[in-house]
């Protein structure tokens, strides 16, 4: 299974080579892999920022625990969860579904009402927690796609979300930074690149009931 070999190859890259850049072709493949991620109800309640601008990344580095990956990688990827999901979001999705699958939108009314009922039961904090969790599914696909393309990646929670929201002007857009990743190519000077993976034994991690 080639996926297993790709996942064995990848690691959380600590030092990137700033002279090596991801091609536009490979970047489009990564974006498509993220786009194809599963999400609750298919709503994809998040937006993904791909940041190349070096000055903007310099602003973000101090609120990312000063980590060098922020400025050295080809791109900084910021997954931003939607802070509100209401009837308008659901209606927009239903229209897209009807257009894509050549359905009558009236036939989707019951499904729409069900979603509105279930999501309507959630308070603001529950909505934010739910949409933030969706971004991690997209992050997983990013990591797998990068591994297949032999592009290095580092998923990162070591940053200050509120500061990201301020610097990137996310709050006024109904967004909040939930998780980030840097993607590019490992530096020969990364002392962790040849370290063995540390994982629990399969027998300990899994239980069959």
PDB file of C-alpha atoms in Angstrom:
ATOM      1  CA  UNK A   1       0.000   0.000   0.000  1.00  0.00           C
ATOM      2  CA  UNK A   2       1.761   3.112  -1.255  1.00  0.00           C
ATOM      3  CA  UNK A   3      -0.072   5.373   1.210  1.00  0.00           C
ATOM      4  CA  UNK A   4       1.644   3.590   4.112  1.00  0.00           C
ATOM      5  CA  UNK A   5       5.082   4.187   2.586  1.00  0.00           C
ATOM      6  CA  UNK A   6       4.235   7.863   1.975  1.00  0.00           C
ATOM      7  CA  UNK A   7       3.113   8.292   5.584  1.00  0.00           C
ATOM      8  CA  UNK A   8       6.299   6.630   6.827  1.00  0.00           C
ATOM      9  CA  UNK A   9       8.288   9.114   4.724  1.00  0.00           C
ATOM     10  CA  UNK A  10       6.582  12.233   6.087  1.00  0.00           C
ATOM     11  CA  UNK A  11       7.390  13.902   9.371  1.00  0.00           C
ATOM     12  CA  UNK A  12       6.654  17.243  11.010  1.00  0.00           C
ATOM     13  CA  UNK A  13       9.384  19.228   9.279  1.00  0.00           C
ATOM     14  CA  UNK A  14      11.178  21.526  11.672  1.00  0.00           C
ATOM     15  CA  UNK A  15      13.441  23.358   9.207  1.00  0.00           C
ATOM     16  CA  UNK A  16      12.552  24.154   5.590  1.00  0.00           C
ATOM     17  CA  UNK A  17      14.816  25.087   2.709  1.00  0.00           C
ATOM     18  CA  UNK A  18      13.655  28.607   1.764  1.00  0.00           C
ATOM     19  CA  UNK A  19      15.248  28.355  -1.701  1.00  0.00           C
ATOM     20  CA  UNK A  20      12.978  25.507  -2.826  1.00  0.00           C
ATOM     21  CA  UNK A  21       9.454  26.390  -3.934  1.00  0.00           C
ATOM     22  CA  UNK A  22       6.397  24.257  -4.565  1.00  0.00           C
ATOM     23  CA  UNK A  23       5.273  24.324  -8.200  1.00  0.00           C
ATOM     24  CA  UNK A  24       1.902  25.784  -9.121  1.00  0.00           C
ATOM     25  CA  UNK A  25       0.891  22.375 -10.478  1.00  0.00           C
ATOM     26  CA  UNK A  26       1.578  20.642  -7.169  1.00  0.00           C
ATOM     27  CA  UNK A  27      -0.074  23.442  -5.200  1.00  0.00           C
ATOM     28  CA  UNK A  28      -3.257  22.955  -7.241  1.00  0.00           C
ATOM     29  CA  UNK A  29      -3.185  19.225  -6.435  1.00  0.00           C
ATOM     30  CA  UNK A  30      -2.890  19.983  -2.715  1.00  0.00           C
ATOM     31  CA  UNK A  31      -5.798  22.425  -2.929  1.00  0.00           C
ATOM     32  CA  UNK A  32      -7.939  19.833  -4.700  1.00  0.00           C
ATOM     33  CA  UNK A  33      -7.116  17.208  -2.063  1.00  0.00           C
ATOM     34  CA  UNK A  34      -8.246  19.606   0.666  1.00  0.00           C
ATOM     35  CA  UNK A  35     -11.378  20.416  -1.334  1.00  0.00           C
ATOM     36  CA  UNK A  36     -12.258  16.707  -1.516  1.00  0.00           C
ATOM     37  CA  UNK A  37     -12.121  16.294   2.269  1.00  0.00           C
ATOM     38  CA  UNK A  38     -15.147  14.926   4.059  1.00  0.00           C
ATOM     39  CA  UNK A  39     -17.160  17.379   6.173  1.00  0.00           C
ATOM     40  CA  UNK A  40     -20.356  17.268   8.225  1.00  0.00           C
ATOM     41  CA  UNK A  41     -23.377  17.446   5.915  1.00  0.00           C
ATOM     42  CA  UNK A  42     -20.907  18.310   3.129  1.00  0.00           C
ATOM     43  CA  UNK A  43     -21.051  21.970   4.205  1.00  0.00           C
ATOM     44  CA  UNK A  44     -17.264  22.598   4.276  1.00  0.00           C
ATOM     45  CA  UNK A  45     -17.658  25.261   7.002  1.00  0.00           C
ATOM     46  CA  UNK A  46     -14.175  26.702   6.651  1.00  0.00           C
ATOM     47  CA  UNK A  47     -11.956  28.797   4.409  1.00  0.00           C
ATOM     48  CA  UNK A  48      -8.307  28.015   3.677  1.00  0.00           C
ATOM     49  CA  UNK A  49      -5.761  30.822   3.342  1.00  0.00           C
ATOM     50  CA  UNK A  50      -2.561  30.063   1.446  1.00  0.00           C
ATOM     51  CA  UNK A  51      -0.081  32.742   2.422  1.00  0.00           C
ATOM     52  CA  UNK A  52       2.992  33.387   0.302  1.00  0.00           C
ATOM     53  CA  UNK A  53       3.558  37.087   1.077  1.00  0.00           C
ATOM     54  CA  UNK A  54       6.873  37.263   3.006  1.00  0.00           C
ATOM     55  CA  UNK A  55       6.030  40.495   4.840  1.00  0.00           C
ATOM     56  CA  UNK A  56       2.747  39.096   6.101  1.00  0.00           C
ATOM     57  CA  UNK A  57       4.482  35.949   7.251  1.00  0.00           C
ATOM     58  CA  UNK A  58       7.061  38.014   9.141  1.00  0.00           C
ATOM     59  CA  UNK A  59       4.155  39.644  10.983  1.00  0.00           C
ATOM     60  CA  UNK A  60       2.749  36.252  11.862  1.00  0.00           C
ATOM     61  CA  UNK A  61       6.016  34.658  13.002  1.00  0.00           C
ATOM     62  CA  UNK A  62       6.157  36.321  16.476  1.00  0.00           C
ATOM     63  CA  UNK A  63       2.619  35.091  17.230  1.00  0.00           C
ATOM     64  CA  UNK A  64       3.605  31.616  16.014  1.00  0.00           C
ATOM     65  CA  UNK A  65       6.036  31.050  18.863  1.00  0.00           C
ATOM     66  CA  UNK A  66       8.817  32.471  16.668  1.00  0.00           C
ATOM     67  CA  UNK A  67       9.018  29.269  14.650  1.00  0.00           C
ATOM     68  CA  UNK A  68      11.191  29.455  11.523  1.00  0.00           C
ATOM     69  CA  UNK A  69       8.831  27.322   9.432  1.00  0.00           C
ATOM     70  CA  UNK A  70       6.427  30.266   9.201  1.00  0.00           C
ATOM     71  CA  UNK A  71       8.854  32.289   7.060  1.00  0.00           C
ATOM     72  CA  UNK A  72      11.038  29.584   5.475  1.00  0.00           C
ATOM     73  CA  UNK A  73       8.438  27.234   3.968  1.00  0.00           C
ATOM     74  CA  UNK A  74       7.039  27.776   0.487  1.00  0.00           C
ATOM     75  CA  UNK A  75       3.603  28.520   1.911  1.00  0.00           C
ATOM     76  CA  UNK A  76       1.851  29.021   5.197  1.00  0.00           C
ATOM     77  CA  UNK A  77      -1.595  27.413   5.135  1.00  0.00           C
ATOM     78  CA  UNK A  78      -4.165  28.754   7.586  1.00  0.00           C
ATOM     79  CA  UNK A  79      -7.389  26.800   8.104  1.00  0.00           C
ATOM     80  CA  UNK A  80     -10.103  29.241   9.214  1.00  0.00           C
ATOM     81  CA  UNK A  81     -13.355  27.865  10.603  1.00  0.00           C
ATOM     82  CA  UNK A  82     -16.610  29.724  10.067  1.00  0.00           C
ATOM     83  CA  UNK A  83     -17.866  31.157  13.342  1.00  0.00           C
ATOM     84  CA  UNK A  84     -21.513  31.104  12.281  1.00  0.00           C
ATOM     85  CA  UNK A  85     -23.494  28.583  10.231  1.00  0.00           C
ATOM     86  CA  UNK A  86     -27.087  29.595   9.590  1.00  0.00           C
ATOM     87  CA  UNK A  87     -29.917  29.138   7.132  1.00  0.00           C
ATOM     88  CA  UNK A  88     -28.107  31.144   4.449  1.00  0.00           C
ATOM     89  CA  UNK A  89     -25.133  28.765   4.554  1.00  0.00           C
ATOM     90  CA  UNK A  90     -27.384  25.744   4.261  1.00  0.00           C
ATOM     91  CA  UNK A  91     -29.483  27.233   1.446  1.00  0.00           C
ATOM     92  CA  UNK A  92     -26.319  28.054  -0.490  1.00  0.00           C
ATOM     93  CA  UNK A  93     -25.114  24.477  -0.111  1.00  0.00           C
ATOM     94  CA  UNK A  94     -28.465  23.057  -1.224  1.00  0.00           C
ATOM     95  CA  UNK A  95     -28.399  25.207  -4.363  1.00  0.00           C
ATOM     96  CA  UNK A  96     -24.874  23.997  -5.147  1.00  0.00           C
ATOM     97  CA  UNK A  97     -25.941  20.391  -4.561  1.00  0.00           C
ATOM     98  CA  UNK A  98     -28.996  20.769  -6.789  1.00  0.00           C
ATOM     99  CA  UNK A  99     -26.972  22.401  -9.578  1.00  0.00           C
ATOM    100  CA  UNK A 100     -24.107  19.892  -9.334  1.00  0.00           C
ATOM    101  CA  UNK A 101     -26.253  16.760  -9.213  1.00  0.00           C
ATOM    102  CA  UNK A 102     -29.012  18.065 -11.508  1.00  0.00           C
ATOM    103  CA  UNK A 103     -31.676  17.821  -8.809  1.00  0.00           C
ATOM    104  CA  UNK A 104     -34.806  19.821  -8.122  1.00  0.00           C
ATOM    105  CA  UNK A 105     -34.018  22.016  -5.149  1.00  0.00           C
ATOM    106  CA  UNK A 106     -37.557  21.493  -3.863  1.00  0.00           C
ATOM    107  CA  UNK A 107     -36.708  17.811  -3.359  1.00  0.00           C
ATOM    108  CA  UNK A 108     -33.958  18.825  -0.940  1.00  0.00           C
ATOM    109  CA  UNK A 109     -36.223  20.890   1.283  1.00  0.00           C
ATOM    110  CA  UNK A 110     -36.618  18.133   3.891  1.00  0.00           C
ATOM    111  CA  UNK A 111     -32.871  17.614   4.126  1.00  0.00           C
ATOM    112  CA  UNK A 112     -32.390  21.354   4.459  1.00  0.00           C
ATOM    113  CA  UNK A 113     -34.965  21.571   7.240  1.00  0.00           C
ATOM    114  CA  UNK A 114     -33.247  18.706   9.048  1.00  0.00           C
ATOM    115  CA  UNK A 115     -29.860  20.471   8.901  1.00  0.00           C
ATOM    116  CA  UNK A 116     -31.355  23.773  10.012  1.00  0.00           C
ATOM    117  CA  UNK A 117     -33.039  22.043  12.931  1.00  0.00           C
ATOM    118  CA  UNK A 118     -29.916  20.218  14.115  1.00  0.00           C
ATOM    119  CA  UNK A 119     -27.492  23.098  13.622  1.00  0.00           C
ATOM    120  CA  UNK A 120     -30.027  25.514  15.100  1.00  0.00           C
ATOM    121  CA  UNK A 121     -29.807  23.601  18.386  1.00  0.00           C
ATOM    122  CA  UNK A 122     -26.152  24.607  18.777  1.00  0.00           C
ATOM    123  CA  UNK A 123     -25.076  27.739  20.627  1.00  0.00           C
ATOM    124  CA  UNK A 124     -22.310  29.993  19.305  1.00  0.00           C
ATOM    125  CA  UNK A 125     -19.515  28.181  21.157  1.00  0.00           C
ATOM    126  CA  UNK A 126     -20.741  24.783  19.982  1.00  0.00           C
ATOM    127  CA  UNK A 127     -20.859  26.059  16.383  1.00  0.00           C
ATOM    128  CA  UNK A 128     -17.260  27.286  16.609  1.00  0.00           C
ATOM    129  CA  UNK A 129     -16.051  24.030  18.140  1.00  0.00           C
ATOM    130  CA  UNK A 130     -17.857  21.995  15.502  1.00  0.00           C
ATOM    131  CA  UNK A 131     -16.568  23.985  12.532  1.00  0.00           C
ATOM    132  CA  UNK A 132     -13.026  24.030  13.957  1.00  0.00           C
ATOM    133  CA  UNK A 133     -13.042  20.230  14.104  1.00  0.00           C
ATOM    134  CA  UNK A 134     -13.953  20.113  10.414  1.00  0.00           C
ATOM    135  CA  UNK A 135     -10.727  21.899   9.508  1.00  0.00           C
ATOM    136  CA  UNK A 136      -8.654  19.040  10.926  1.00  0.00           C
ATOM    137  CA  UNK A 137     -10.133  16.664   8.355  1.00  0.00           C
ATOM    138  CA  UNK A 138      -8.900  19.028   5.642  1.00  0.00           C
ATOM    139  CA  UNK A 139      -5.515  19.193   7.364  1.00  0.00           C
ATOM    140  CA  UNK A 140      -5.290  15.397   7.274  1.00  0.00           C
ATOM    141  CA  UNK A 141      -5.844  15.379   3.511  1.00  0.00           C
ATOM    142  CA  UNK A 142      -3.230  18.110   3.094  1.00  0.00           C
ATOM    143  CA  UNK A 143      -0.668  15.976   4.938  1.00  0.00           C
ATOM    144  CA  UNK A 144      -1.480  12.857   2.900  1.00  0.00           C
ATOM    145  CA  UNK A 145      -1.399  14.749  -0.412  1.00  0.00           C
ATOM    146  CA  UNK A 146       1.925  16.378   0.449  1.00  0.00           C
ATOM    147  CA  UNK A 147       3.402  13.005   1.395  1.00  0.00           C
ATOM    148  CA  UNK A 148       2.358  11.519  -1.950  1.00  0.00           C
ATOM    149  CA  UNK A 149       3.923  14.461  -3.787  1.00  0.00           C
ATOM    150  CA  UNK A 150       7.076  14.220  -1.631  1.00  0.00           C
ATOM    151  CA  UNK A 151       6.422  17.717  -0.323  1.00  0.00           C
ATOM    152  CA  UNK A 152       7.208  18.330   3.311  1.00  0.00           C
ATOM    153  CA  UNK A 153       4.647  19.657   5.754  1.00  0.00           C
ATOM    154  CA  UNK A 154       4.395  20.628   9.388  1.00  0.00           C
ATOM    155  CA  UNK A 155       0.968  20.775  11.073  1.00  0.00           C
ATOM    156  CA  UNK A 156       1.108  23.396  13.818  1.00  0.00           C
ATOM    157  CA  UNK A 157      -1.018  24.356  16.804  1.00  0.00           C
ATOM    158  CA  UNK A 158       1.788  26.489  18.216  1.00  0.00           C
ATOM    159  CA  UNK A 159       0.328  29.871  17.372  1.00  0.00           C
ATOM    160  CA  UNK A 160      -1.982  32.476  18.888  1.00  0.00           C
ATOM    161  CA  UNK A 161      -5.344  32.250  17.082  1.00  0.00           C
ATOM    162  CA  UNK A 162      -6.645  35.599  18.360  1.00  0.00           C
ATOM    163  CA  UNK A 163      -3.559  37.367  17.017  1.00  0.00           C
ATOM    164  CA  UNK A 164      -3.923  35.630  13.670  1.00  0.00           C
ATOM    165  CA  UNK A 165      -7.555  36.744  13.566  1.00  0.00           C
ATOM    166  CA  UNK A 166      -6.458  40.335  14.152  1.00  0.00           C
ATOM    167  CA  UNK A 167      -3.530  40.427  11.735  1.00  0.00           C
ATOM    168  CA  UNK A 168      -5.457  38.689   8.952  1.00  0.00           C
ATOM    169  CA  UNK A 169      -8.724  40.545   9.613  1.00  0.00           C
ATOM    170  CA  UNK A 170     -10.624  37.301  10.068  1.00  0.00           C
ATOM    171  CA  UNK A 171     -13.207  38.197  12.711  1.00  0.00           C
ATOM    172  CA  UNK A 172     -15.033  40.704  10.518  1.00  0.00           C
ATOM    173  CA  UNK A 173     -15.288  37.997   7.856  1.00  0.00           C
ATOM    174  CA  UNK A 174     -16.901  35.533  10.258  1.00  0.00           C
ATOM    175  CA  UNK A 175     -13.736  33.423  10.394  1.00  0.00           C
ATOM    176  CA  UNK A 176     -11.267  32.279  13.029  1.00  0.00           C
ATOM    177  CA  UNK A 177      -7.863  30.608  12.611  1.00  0.00           C
ATOM    178  CA  UNK A 178      -8.113  27.066  13.966  1.00  0.00           C
ATOM    179  CA  UNK A 179      -4.994  25.225  12.788  1.00  0.00           C
ATOM    180  CA  UNK A 180      -2.072  26.001  10.500  1.00  0.00           C
ATOM    181  CA  UNK A 181       0.451  24.093   8.405  1.00  0.00           C
ATOM    182  CA  UNK A 182       3.638  24.999   6.608  1.00  0.00           C
ATOM    183  CA  UNK A 183       4.497  23.241   3.348  1.00  0.00           C
ATOM    184  CA  UNK A 184       7.667  23.154   1.298  1.00  0.00           C
ATOM    185  CA  UNK A 185      10.885  21.123   1.235  1.00  0.00           C
ATOM    186  CA  UNK A 186      13.033  19.973   4.129  1.00  0.00           C
ATOM    187  CA  UNK A 187      16.436  21.522   4.723  1.00  0.00           C
ATOM    188  CA  UNK A 188      19.502  19.307   4.866  1.00  0.00           C
ATOM    189  CA  UNK A 189      20.191  21.076   8.163  1.00  0.00           C
ATOM    190  CA  UNK A 190      16.994  19.758   9.772  1.00  0.00           C
ATOM    191  CA  UNK A 191      18.428  17.488  12.437  1.00  0.00           C
ATOM    192  CA  UNK A 192      15.073  15.713  12.894  1.00  0.00           C
ATOM    193  CA  UNK A 193      14.707  14.554   9.268  1.00  0.00           C
ATOM    194  CA  UNK A 194      16.337  11.152   9.847  1.00  0.00           C
ATOM    195  CA  UNK A 195      14.782  10.439  13.230  1.00  0.00           C
ATOM    196  CA  UNK A 196      12.774   7.245  13.561  1.00  0.00           C
ATOM    197  CA  UNK A 197       9.026   7.693  13.939  1.00  0.00           C
ATOM    198  CA  UNK A 198       7.776   7.241  17.474  1.00  0.00           C
ATOM    199  CA  UNK A 199       4.395   5.531  17.509  1.00  0.00           C
ATOM    200  CA  UNK A 200       2.555   3.264  19.914  1.00  0.00           C
ATOM    201  CA  UNK A 201       2.497  -0.410  18.891  1.00  0.00           C
ATOM    202  CA  UNK A 202      -0.542  -1.329  16.793  1.00  0.00           C
ATOM    203  CA  UNK A 203      -1.559  -3.816  19.491  1.00  0.00           C
ATOM    204  CA  UNK A 204      -1.664  -1.028  22.073  1.00  0.00           C
ATOM    205  CA  UNK A 205      -3.332   1.629  19.911  1.00  0.00           C
ATOM    206  CA  UNK A 206      -6.238  -0.514  18.701  1.00  0.00           C
ATOM    207  CA  UNK A 207      -8.849  -2.596  20.470  1.00  0.00           C
ATOM    208  CA  UNK A 208     -11.231  -4.889  18.628  1.00  0.00           C
ATOM    209  CA  UNK A 209     -14.527  -5.346  20.497  1.00  0.00           C
TER     210      UNK A 209
END
